[in-house]
Structures are given as structure tokens and as C-alpha cells.
Coordinates of C-alpha atoms in Angstrom, one line a residue:
Chain A
X1 CA -100.2 -185.4 215.1
X2 CA -103.5 -184.9 213.5
X3 CA -104.0 -182.0 211.1
X4 CA -105.9 -179.3 212.8
X5 CA -109.1 -178.3 211.2
X6 CA -109.3 -174.6 210.1
X7 CA -110.3 -172.5 213.1
X8 CA -114.0 -171.7 213.1
X9 CA -114.3 -168.1 213.8
X10 CA -117.5 -166.6 215.2
X11 CA -119.3 -164.8 212.5
X12 CA -122.4 -162.7 212.5
X13 CA -124.6 -165.1 210.6
X14 CA -123.0 -168.0 212.3
X15 CA -121.3 -169.4 209.1
X16 CA -117.6 -169.4 208.9
X17 CA -116.0 -167.2 206.1
X18 CA -115.0 -169.1 202.9
X19 CA -111.3 -169.9 202.9
X20 CA -109.7 -168.2 199.9
X21 CA -109.1 -170.8 197.2
X22 CA -105.5 -171.1 196.2
X23 CA -105.0 -170.3 192.5
X24 CA -104.0 -173.4 190.7
X25 CA -101.0 -172.2 188.6
X26 CA -99.1 -174.4 186.3
X27 CA -95.9 -174.9 188.1
X28 CA -93.1 -176.7 186.4
X29 CA -92.0 -179.8 188.1
X30 CA -88.3 -178.8 188.0
X31 CA -86.7 -175.5 187.7
X32 CA -83.1 -174.4 188.0
X33 CA -81.7 -173.5 191.4
X34 CA -80.3 -170.2 190.1
X35 CA -82.0 -167.8 187.8
X36 CA -80.8 -168.2 184.2
X37 CA -80.0 -165.1 182.2
X38 CA -82.7 -164.2 179.7
X39 CA -81.7 -165.3 176.2
X40 CA -80.6 -162.3 174.1
X41 CA -82.2 -161.7 170.7
X42 CA -80.1 -163.0 167.9
X43 CA -78.7 -160.3 165.7
X44 CA -80.2 -160.5 162.3
X45 CA -77.6 -160.4 159.5
X46 CA -79.0 -158.4 156.6
X47 CA -77.3 -157.9 153.3
X48 CA -75.4 -154.6 153.1
X49 CA -77.8 -152.0 152.0
X50 CA -77.1 -151.1 148.4
X51 CA -77.2 -147.4 147.6
X52 CA -80.3 -146.5 145.7
X53 CA -78.2 -145.0 142.9
X54 CA -76.5 -148.4 142.2
X55 CA -78.6 -150.8 140.1
X56 CA -77.4 -153.5 137.7
X57 CA -75.9 -151.8 134.7
X58 CA -74.9 -148.6 136.5
X59 CA -71.5 -147.2 135.4
X60 CA -69.3 -146.8 138.5
X61 CA -66.2 -144.7 139.0
X62 CA -63.6 -146.7 141.1
X63 CA -61.9 -144.5 143.7
X64 CA -59.3 -146.7 145.1
X65 CA -57.2 -149.7 144.3
X66 CA -55.2 -150.5 141.2
X67 CA -58.0 -149.5 138.9
X68 CA -58.7 -146.1 140.6
X69 CA -60.3 -143.6 138.2
X70 CA -61.6 -146.3 135.9
X71 CA -65.2 -146.4 134.9
X72 CA -66.8 -149.8 135.1
X73 CA -70.1 -151.5 134.9
X74 CA -71.9 -152.9 138.0
X75 CA -73.3 -156.3 137.5
X76 CA -74.7 -157.5 140.9
X77 CA -74.3 -157.4 144.6
X78 CA -72.7 -160.5 146.1
X79 CA -73.8 -162.2 149.3
X80 CA -70.9 -160.5 151.3
X81 CA -72.3 -157.1 150.3
X82 CA -69.5 -156.4 147.8
X83 CA -70.3 -155.3 144.3
X84 CA -69.4 -157.5 141.3
X85 CA -68.1 -155.4 138.4
X86 CA -66.6 -155.9 135.0
X87 CA -64.8 -153.3 132.9
X88 CA -65.6 -154.9 130.4
X89 CA -62.1 -156.3 130.3
X90 CA -61.7 -155.7 126.6
X91 CA -62.7 -152.1 126.9
X92 CA -60.6 -150.9 129.9
X93 CA -58.8 -153.9 131.4
X94 CA -60.9 -154.3 134.5
X95 CA -61.8 -158.0 135.0
X96 CA -64.7 -159.5 136.9
X97 CA -63.9 -158.1 140.3
X98 CA -65.3 -157.4 143.7
X99 CA -65.4 -153.8 144.9
X100 CA -66.7 -152.1 148.0
X101 CA -69.6 -149.7 147.7
X102 CA -67.8 -147.1 149.8
X103 CA -65.0 -146.8 147.3
X104 CA -67.2 -146.1 144.3
X105 CA -69.0 -143.2 142.8
X106 CA -72.3 -144.2 141.1
X107 CA -72.9 -142.2 137.9
X108 CA -76.3 -141.6 136.4
X109 CA -75.3 -143.5 133.3
X110 CA -76.9 -147.0 133.1
X111 CA -76.2 -149.7 130.6
X112 CA -79.1 -151.8 129.6
X113 CA -77.9 -155.2 130.7
X114 CA -79.1 -158.4 129.1
X115 CA -79.2 -161.7 131.2
X116 CA -75.6 -162.4 132.1
X117 CA -74.0 -165.7 133.1
X118 CA -73.1 -164.5 136.5
X119 CA -75.6 -166.4 138.6
X120 CA -73.0 -168.9 139.8
X121 CA -70.5 -166.2 140.7
X122 CA -70.4 -165.4 144.4
X123 CA -67.7 -164.6 147.0
X124 CA -66.2 -168.1 146.9
X125 CA -65.4 -167.6 143.2
X126 CA -62.9 -165.0 144.4
X127 CA -61.4 -167.1 147.2
X128 CA -57.6 -167.3 147.2
X129 CA -56.4 -170.5 145.6
X130 CA -54.6 -172.8 148.0
X131 CA -50.9 -172.6 147.5
X132 CA -49.0 -175.7 146.7
X133 CA -47.1 -177.2 149.6
X134 CA -43.9 -175.3 150.0
X135 CA -40.6 -177.0 150.6
X136 CA -38.9 -176.7 153.9
X137 CA -38.3 -173.2 155.1
X138 CA -34.6 -173.5 154.2
X139 CA -35.5 -174.2 150.6
X140 CA -37.4 -171.0 150.4
X141 CA -34.5 -168.9 151.7
X142 CA -32.0 -170.4 149.4
X143 CA -34.1 -170.4 146.2
X144 CA -33.3 -166.7 145.7
X145 CA -36.7 -165.4 146.5
X146 CA -38.2 -166.8 143.3
X147 CA -41.9 -166.7 143.6
X148 CA -44.4 -168.5 141.5
X149 CA -45.8 -166.0 139.1
X150 CA -49.5 -165.7 139.4
X151 CA -51.4 -166.4 136.3
X152 CA -55.1 -166.1 135.6
X153 CA -56.8 -169.4 135.7
X154 CA -58.4 -170.6 132.5
X155 CA -61.8 -170.7 134.2
X156 CA -61.6 -167.0 135.0
X157 CA -60.7 -166.2 131.5
X158 CA -63.5 -168.3 130.1
X159 CA -66.0 -166.7 132.5
X160 CA -64.7 -163.2 131.6
X161 CA -65.2 -163.9 127.9
X162 CA -68.7 -165.2 128.4
X163 CA -69.8 -162.1 130.4
X164 CA -68.0 -159.6 128.2
X165 CA -69.4 -160.9 125.0
X166 CA -72.9 -159.8 126.1
X167 CA -71.6 -156.8 128.0
X168 CA -69.6 -155.3 125.1
X169 CA -72.7 -155.6 122.9
X170 CA -74.8 -153.8 125.4
X171 CA -72.2 -151.1 125.8
X172 CA -71.8 -150.7 122.0
X173 CA -75.5 -149.8 121.6
X174 CA -75.0 -146.5 123.3
X175 CA -73.0 -143.9 121.4
X176 CA -69.6 -143.0 122.8
X177 CA -70.2 -145.2 125.9
X178 CA -67.2 -147.5 125.0
X179 CA -64.9 -144.5 124.7
X180 CA -66.3 -143.2 128.0
X181 CA -65.5 -146.5 129.7
X182 CA -62.0 -146.4 128.3
X183 CA -61.4 -142.9 129.7
X184 CA -60.3 -142.4 133.2
X185 CA -62.0 -140.0 135.6
X186 CA -59.9 -137.3 137.2
X187 CA -60.5 -133.9 138.9
X188 CA -59.1 -130.9 137.3
X189 CA -58.8 -127.3 138.3
X190 CA -62.1 -125.6 139.0
X191 CA -64.0 -128.9 139.6
X192 CA -66.1 -128.9 142.7
X193 CA -67.0 -132.6 143.4
X194 CA -69.7 -131.6 145.9
X195 CA -71.5 -129.6 143.2
X196 CA -70.9 -132.0 140.3
X197 CA -73.7 -134.4 139.2
X198 CA -72.3 -137.7 138.4
Chain B
X1 CA -95.0 -93.7 132.9
X2 CA -91.6 -92.1 132.5
X3 CA -91.0 -90.1 129.4
X4 CA -87.3 -89.3 129.8
X5 CA -85.2 -89.7 126.7
X6 CA -82.2 -91.9 127.0
X7 CA -80.0 -89.1 125.9
X8 CA -80.7 -87.0 128.9
X9 CA -80.4 -89.8 131.4
X10 CA -78.2 -92.8 130.8
X11 CA -80.8 -95.0 132.6
X12 CA -83.3 -96.9 130.5
X13 CA -84.5 -99.5 133.0
X14 CA -86.8 -97.9 135.5
X15 CA -88.6 -99.2 138.5
X16 CA -92.2 -98.7 137.5
X17 CA -95.5 -100.5 137.4
X18 CA -95.3 -103.1 134.6
X19 CA -91.5 -103.5 134.7
X20 CA -90.5 -107.1 134.2
X21 CA -87.8 -108.2 136.6
X22 CA -85.8 -111.2 137.4
X23 CA -85.7 -112.4 141.0
X24 CA -82.0 -113.0 141.8
X25 CA -82.2 -114.1 145.4
X26 CA -84.4 -116.3 147.6
X27 CA -86.7 -119.2 146.9
X28 CA -88.0 -117.7 143.6
X29 CA -84.5 -116.9 142.3
X30 CA -84.2 -117.3 138.5
X31 CA -87.9 -116.5 137.9
X32 CA -89.5 -113.6 136.1
X33 CA -92.0 -111.2 137.8
X34 CA -93.8 -108.0 137.1
X35 CA -93.8 -104.9 139.4
X36 CA -97.4 -104.4 140.2
X37 CA -97.0 -101.6 142.8
X38 CA -94.3 -99.8 144.7
X39 CA -94.4 -99.9 148.4
X40 CA -91.5 -97.5 149.4
X41 CA -87.9 -96.8 148.4
X42 CA -86.9 -100.4 149.1
X43 CA -89.8 -102.7 148.3
X44 CA -92.2 -103.4 145.6
X45 CA -95.3 -105.5 145.2
X46 CA -94.6 -108.1 142.6
X47 CA -96.5 -110.8 140.8
X48 CA -95.3 -113.6 138.5
X49 CA -98.2 -114.3 137.9
X50 CA -97.9 -117.6 139.7
X51 CA -99.6 -119.5 136.9
X52 CA -97.1 -118.1 134.3
X53 CA -93.7 -117.9 136.1
X54 CA -94.3 -119.3 139.5
X55 CA -93.8 -116.1 141.5
X56 CA -96.6 -115.5 143.9
X57 CA -97.9 -112.1 144.6
X58 CA -95.6 -110.7 147.3
X59 CA -93.7 -107.7 148.6
X60 CA -90.1 -108.1 147.6
X61 CA -87.1 -105.8 148.2
X62 CA -85.5 -104.2 145.1
X63 CA -82.2 -105.8 146.3
X64 CA -83.6 -109.1 145.2
X65 CA -84.7 -107.9 141.8
X66 CA -82.8 -107.4 138.6
X67 CA -84.6 -105.1 136.2
X68 CA -84.9 -106.2 132.6
X69 CA -85.5 -104.1 129.4
X70 CA -89.0 -105.5 129.1
X71 CA -92.1 -103.8 130.3
X72 CA -95.8 -104.6 130.0
X73 CA -98.8 -102.3 130.2
X74 CA -100.7 -102.8 133.4
X75 CA -102.6 -100.7 135.9
X76 CA -101.2 -100.1 139.4
X77 CA -102.3 -103.0 141.6
X78 CA -103.5 -105.2 138.7
X79 CA -104.9 -108.6 139.5
X80 CA -103.0 -111.8 138.4
X81 CA -105.4 -112.4 135.5
X82 CA -104.7 -108.8 134.2
X83 CA -101.0 -109.3 134.6
X84 CA -101.1 -112.6 132.8
X85 CA -103.1 -111.1 129.9
X86 CA -100.7 -108.2 129.6
X87 CA -97.7 -110.6 129.5
X88 CA -99.3 -112.7 126.8
X89 CA -100.4 -109.6 124.8
X90 CA -96.8 -108.3 124.7
X91 CA -95.4 -111.8 124.3
X92 CA -93.0 -111.0 127.2
X93 CA -91.9 -114.6 128.0
X94 CA -90.9 -115.3 124.4
X95 CA -89.0 -112.0 124.1
X96 CA -87.2 -112.8 127.4
X97 CA -86.3 -116.3 126.2
X98 CA -84.7 -114.8 123.1
X99 CA -82.5 -112.4 125.0
X100 CA -78.8 -113.4 125.4
X101 CA -79.2 -112.8 129.1
X102 CA -81.8 -115.6 129.4
X103 CA -79.8 -117.8 127.0
X104 CA -76.8 -117.5 129.2
X105 CA -78.7 -118.3 132.3
X106 CA -80.2 -121.4 130.6
X107 CA -76.7 -122.5 129.4
X108 CA -75.3 -122.2 132.9
X109 CA -78.2 -124.2 134.3
X110 CA -77.7 -126.9 131.7
X111 CA -74.0 -127.1 132.4
X112 CA -74.6 -127.5 136.1
X113 CA -76.9 -130.4 135.4
X114 CA -74.6 -132.4 133.2
X115 CA -73.8 -135.9 134.3
X116 CA -70.3 -137.4 134.1
X117 CA -71.1 -139.0 130.7
X118 CA -72.4 -135.7 129.4
X119 CA -69.2 -133.9 130.5
X120 CA -67.2 -136.5 128.7
X121 CA -69.3 -136.0 125.5
X122 CA -68.8 -132.2 125.8
X123 CA -65.1 -132.7 126.2
X124 CA -64.9 -134.8 123.0
X125 CA -67.1 -132.2 121.1
X126 CA -64.8 -129.3 122.2
X127 CA -61.8 -131.3 121.0
X128 CA -63.4 -132.0 117.6
X129 CA -64.4 -128.3 117.3
X130 CA -60.9 -127.0 118.1
X131 CA -59.5 -129.5 115.6
X132 CA -61.7 -128.2 112.8
X133 CA -60.8 -124.6 113.8
X134 CA -57.1 -125.3 114.0
X135 CA -57.1 -127.1 110.6
X136 CA -58.9 -124.1 109.0
X137 CA -56.5 -121.7 110.6
X138 CA -53.5 -123.6 109.3
X139 CA -55.2 -123.6 105.9
X140 CA -55.7 -119.8 106.0
X141 CA -52.1 -119.1 106.9

């Protein structure tokens, strides 16, 4: 059937009212049948915030782990957020090591660090080395529980020496600092850690 | 002014205009001030002056003051410039710093501000000192 013309309504001045023009919006040609959920904002991963008191060269007191109580030098923050420290190894036996900020007291003492060859050291440097393929399970049980003794790789030793050469020089410049790093921290009677300035 | 001989009364430190006191409680604790006027049995008007010791002109209870042996010559209600001039004239601050009381306070403050490295150095120094003393004692015996 023919399309009907819009009805002409009687109007005062005889002219019909203007038909409201439809707004021409940009409609997509296709859209999904169901409403899609709005995309969530991607969480931004920032590097763990480093305490203001910890800067390269700060002497830290380790509070946990095998080396608890030792005073070590902070070198840099790794991309995982952990702190890279070194004893230096010659001074107190602490190697290039990763340590968590939370298990550390930052002292006010700072060592004037020169440029150290630690640019290439990041978290993958400390990744566990892949174990050699073990024999059948039976072999392990019968071998009397002999485990392969872990030795430090030559690469680690070389890197340690390279860093410590410069670090020990920097430590030696300050009087008594080497002895300080050799000594362990401990609380004794009457000490109030919440009132002590480190 | 009080003219009572020490022999008649054991007291020598009196609450009077011009008495130099140490504030021992509150935000101004550890600072010197001068009694400028006495309000009643419990309170005094006190002034640092602020430019000299940091204590502003204020009414402070005697409970918060420790009297010292030092006294300066001012009129009751003196202004801060007059108090400052009187302190300088009598060299009160220098006299205070030379008393063992002030030295002990300074040592305590220094000790509380030592860092971990400083405490280590102090420990070494004490050990060295006791070594020297012990060696000397052994020698004398």
C-alpha cells in the first residue's frame, strides 16, 4: 500500500507544524546482541617503593636469614623489588645477594659508592640453576642419599671479586667502617629499638 | 630581692623576678627562661626571651620549671629587649653552658642522637680506654 503522507493538521496560520527532524547519529552497522562487560582498567605494575632511607651505598642491618645481624652495603634495587647487597664478601662473608626491604634496618651510614659493575645483574642472575637429569627414582633411593654438593659457580666468584675490589676501597676510605661491617648487630639489655636512631 | 643568708635557710634558689629557670615539661622543655613576674602561688610569667632561648613570653606553672643558681637583674614585667640585655650583661647563657648540669643534659642529648655506627665507635673507644686503665692498674699493683 502506498505510504501515507503525514497528516495535515489544521493550524492557526494554515501551515502545518514542522516535523521534528530525526537526529542523525552515527550508528554502528553491527553491534553485539548482548551487552558486553565494560573492559576493566589494567592494573599498573610499579616497582616496589624503596624506603627513602635506602639509597645506593646505605649500610643495612639484615634481620633474617642466614646472615641475620650482619651489616652489609646496599647496591641497587632489582626489577623484582628486592635489594641487591654485598658484604663486601671479604669483609664479612656476605656475597652478592638479594634481600627483601622488609627484613632490613637502614642505618644512616652511607658508603660513597663508585660506579660498580652491577648493571647486568638482575633477578635472573640469581635464578636456580637447572639440575642435571637425575637417574630413575630407584637410583636416588639406593644411592644412600648422596646429594651433589653445591658449589659457587666461577662466574659468581668473578663477579663478586669485580664488585668487591671497588667496594672494599670505598669502605676503606672511612675510618672504622670495615670493622663496623665485620661486627654483628645485636640488642643488649637496656636497648630500646623504638628509641634508637640507626 | 631576698636577703636571707644561706646559713639561716638551706634554700638558695628562690622564685623571684630575674631567676633563670629550665623548662622541664611541655613543648619548650630543655630551654632556659627568666621569671619576669609572679602570677600567684602556682604560676609565673616567664620569657626566654624568644630570640635568645626560644621560649616565648607566657604564663607557666612552677611545676614545669626547674630553678637554677643563675639570676639576672631585671625589673618586674621587663620587656624582651630588657631581659635579653640583662642576660647578655651577666653572660648567663655562657655560665649556664659551663655548669655540669647543662653539660650532662647535652651529653644525654648527644647520646640519644647517636647512629648505629656512632654507637659502634663509642664501644671501641670504651674498650680502648678500659684497656689503658687496666694496664696502668696492673702496673701500679
